[in-house]
Coordinates of C-alpha atoms in Angstrom, one line a residue:
M1 CA 0.2 -0.1 -0.2
K2 CA 1.4 3.4 -0.7
I3 CA 0.8 6.5 1.6
Y4 CA 1.3 9.8 0.7
R5 CA 2.3 12.2 3.2
I6 CA 2.3 16.5 2.7
A7 CA 4.4 18.8 4.4
F8 CA 4.9 22.6 3.8
V9 CA 8.4 24.1 3.8
V10 CA 8.7 28.0 3.6
A11 CA 11.9 29.3 2.7
L12 CA 12.3 33.0 2.4
Q13 CA 15.1 34.6 0.5
L14 CA 16.0 37.8 1.1
L15 CA 19.6 38.2 0.6
A16 CA 20.0 34.7 2.5
I17 CA 17.6 31.6 2.7
C18 CA 16.1 30.7 6.5
A19 CA 13.6 27.7 6.3
A20 CA 11.8 26.0 8.9
R21 CA 9.4 23.1 9.1
F22 CA 6.7 23.1 12.0
G23 CA 3.9 20.6 13.0
N24 CA 0.8 23.0 11.8
C25 CA -0.6 23.5 8.1
E26 CA 0.4 27.0 8.0
T27 CA 3.9 25.9 8.1
Q28 CA 6.1 29.5 7.9
A29 CA 9.7 30.8 8.1
S30 CA 10.7 34.5 8.5
A31 CA 13.6 36.8 7.8
G32 CA 14.0 40.7 8.7
G33 CA 10.5 40.5 10.3
K34 CA 8.7 39.3 7.1
A35 CA 6.6 35.7 7.1
I36 CA 5.5 34.1 4.0
K37 CA 2.7 31.1 4.2
I38 CA 1.8 28.3 1.7
T39 CA -0.8 26.0 2.4
S40 CA -3.3 23.7 0.5
P41 CA -7.2 23.4 0.5
S42 CA -6.7 19.9 -0.9
F43 CA -4.7 18.3 2.0
Q44 CA -3.9 18.8 5.6
E45 CA 0.1 19.0 6.3
G46 CA 0.5 15.6 7.8
G47 CA -2.4 13.9 6.6
N48 CA -2.4 12.0 3.1
I49 CA -2.5 13.1 -0.3
P50 CA -5.7 12.4 -2.2
S51 CA -5.2 9.9 -5.1
K52 CA -5.9 12.6 -7.6
F53 CA -2.6 14.6 -7.1
T54 CA -0.8 11.2 -7.4
C55 CA 0.6 8.7 -10.3
D56 CA -2.7 6.4 -8.9
G57 CA -4.9 9.0 -10.1
A58 CA -5.5 11.8 -12.2
N59 CA -1.5 13.2 -11.5
S60 CA -3.4 16.5 -10.8
S61 CA -1.2 19.7 -9.1
P62 CA -3.1 20.5 -5.9
A63 CA -4.3 23.9 -5.2
L64 CA -2.3 26.1 -3.2
R65 CA -2.6 29.2 -1.2
I66 CA 0.4 31.5 -0.6
E67 CA 0.4 34.3 1.8
Q68 CA 2.5 37.2 3.6
T69 CA 4.8 37.5 0.7
P70 CA 6.9 40.0 2.0
P71 CA 6.8 43.3 -0.2
S72 CA 10.4 43.4 -1.3
A73 CA 10.0 40.2 -3.0
K74 CA 10.5 40.5 -6.8
S75 CA 9.5 36.7 -7.4
L76 CA 8.4 33.8 -5.8
A77 CA 10.0 30.1 -6.6
L78 CA 8.2 26.6 -5.9
I79 CA 9.6 22.8 -5.4
M80 CA 8.0 20.0 -4.4
D81 CA 10.5 17.0 -3.6
D82 CA 10.4 13.7 -2.0
P83 CA 13.5 13.2 0.6
D84 CA 12.2 9.3 1.2
A85 CA 12.9 8.3 -2.8
P86 CA 15.3 5.4 -2.5
G87 CA 18.1 7.3 -5.0
G88 CA 17.5 10.2 -2.7
L89 CA 16.1 13.2 -2.8
F90 CA 13.4 13.0 -5.7
T91 CA 11.9 16.4 -7.1
H92 CA 7.9 16.3 -8.2
W93 CA 7.8 20.3 -9.5
L94 CA 9.6 23.2 -10.0
I95 CA 7.9 26.6 -11.1
W96 CA 9.7 29.8 -11.1
N97 CA 9.1 33.5 -12.1
I98 CA 5.9 33.2 -10.2
D99 CA 4.4 36.9 -9.7
P100 CA 5.0 37.6 -6.0
Q101 CA 1.1 39.0 -6.2
T102 CA 0.3 35.8 -6.3
K103 CA -2.1 34.2 -3.7
E104 CA -3.3 31.2 -5.1
I105 CA -2.4 28.4 -7.5
A106 CA -5.2 26.5 -9.1
E107 CA -5.6 23.1 -9.2
S108 CA -3.9 21.4 -12.4
S109 CA -2.0 24.8 -13.2
A110 CA 0.7 27.4 -13.2
P111 CA 0.5 31.1 -12.8
A112 CA 0.8 33.2 -15.9
K113 CA 4.2 33.8 -17.0
A114 CA 5.8 31.5 -14.3
I115 CA 8.1 29.0 -15.9
Q116 CA 7.9 25.3 -15.1
G117 CA 11.2 23.2 -15.0
T118 CA 12.2 19.4 -15.5
N119 CA 11.0 17.2 -12.5
N120 CA 13.2 13.9 -11.8
F121 CA 10.6 11.4 -14.1
P122 CA 12.0 13.9 -16.2
N123 CA 9.2 15.9 -17.5
V124 CA 8.0 19.3 -17.4
G125 CA 5.8 20.3 -14.8
Y126 CA 4.0 18.6 -12.1
G127 CA 4.4 14.9 -11.2
G128 CA 2.4 13.3 -8.2
P129 CA 3.6 11.4 -5.7
C130 CA 4.6 7.8 -7.3
P131 CA 6.5 5.6 -4.5
P132 CA 7.7 2.2 -5.4
S133 CA 6.4 1.3 -1.9
G134 CA 6.5 2.3 2.0
T135 CA 5.4 6.0 3.3
H136 CA 7.1 8.7 1.5
R137 CA 7.1 12.5 3.1
Y138 CA 6.4 15.6 0.4
F139 CA 7.4 19.0 0.9
F140 CA 6.3 22.0 -0.8
K141 CA 9.0 24.7 -0.5
I142 CA 8.1 28.7 -1.5
F143 CA 11.0 30.8 -1.9
A144 CA 10.7 34.7 -1.9
L145 CA 13.4 36.4 -4.2
D146 CA 14.7 39.6 -3.8

């Protein structure tokens, strides 16, 4: 049985990267008194990822919410990865050049004008969880770039 677990990790880069992981759904990190948060209405942190967002389902990217982007941010970047992959860290989704005014990323989409990179499948765009066995954790990391 495959089990997909979700965690939100937020990193804020304003000259340096600060990263943190907390036990609640509204994970946040801060630098210079500013905070940025990433959450999803599709699942809770620490819970299972619904199959529609995995290779066993529609392989759709989940809806995400971004809050409290620092005013000095010029761009956002998003990385989804699996640290439990047999070969080491496995990247499922890379997006950069996200407008810092973005508050939501709709399900099965990427923000306008954002660039999606090649994941480790290797395909461009989102590649949902698809572990060969066991329980894996999946981290969504958001970066505010100056």
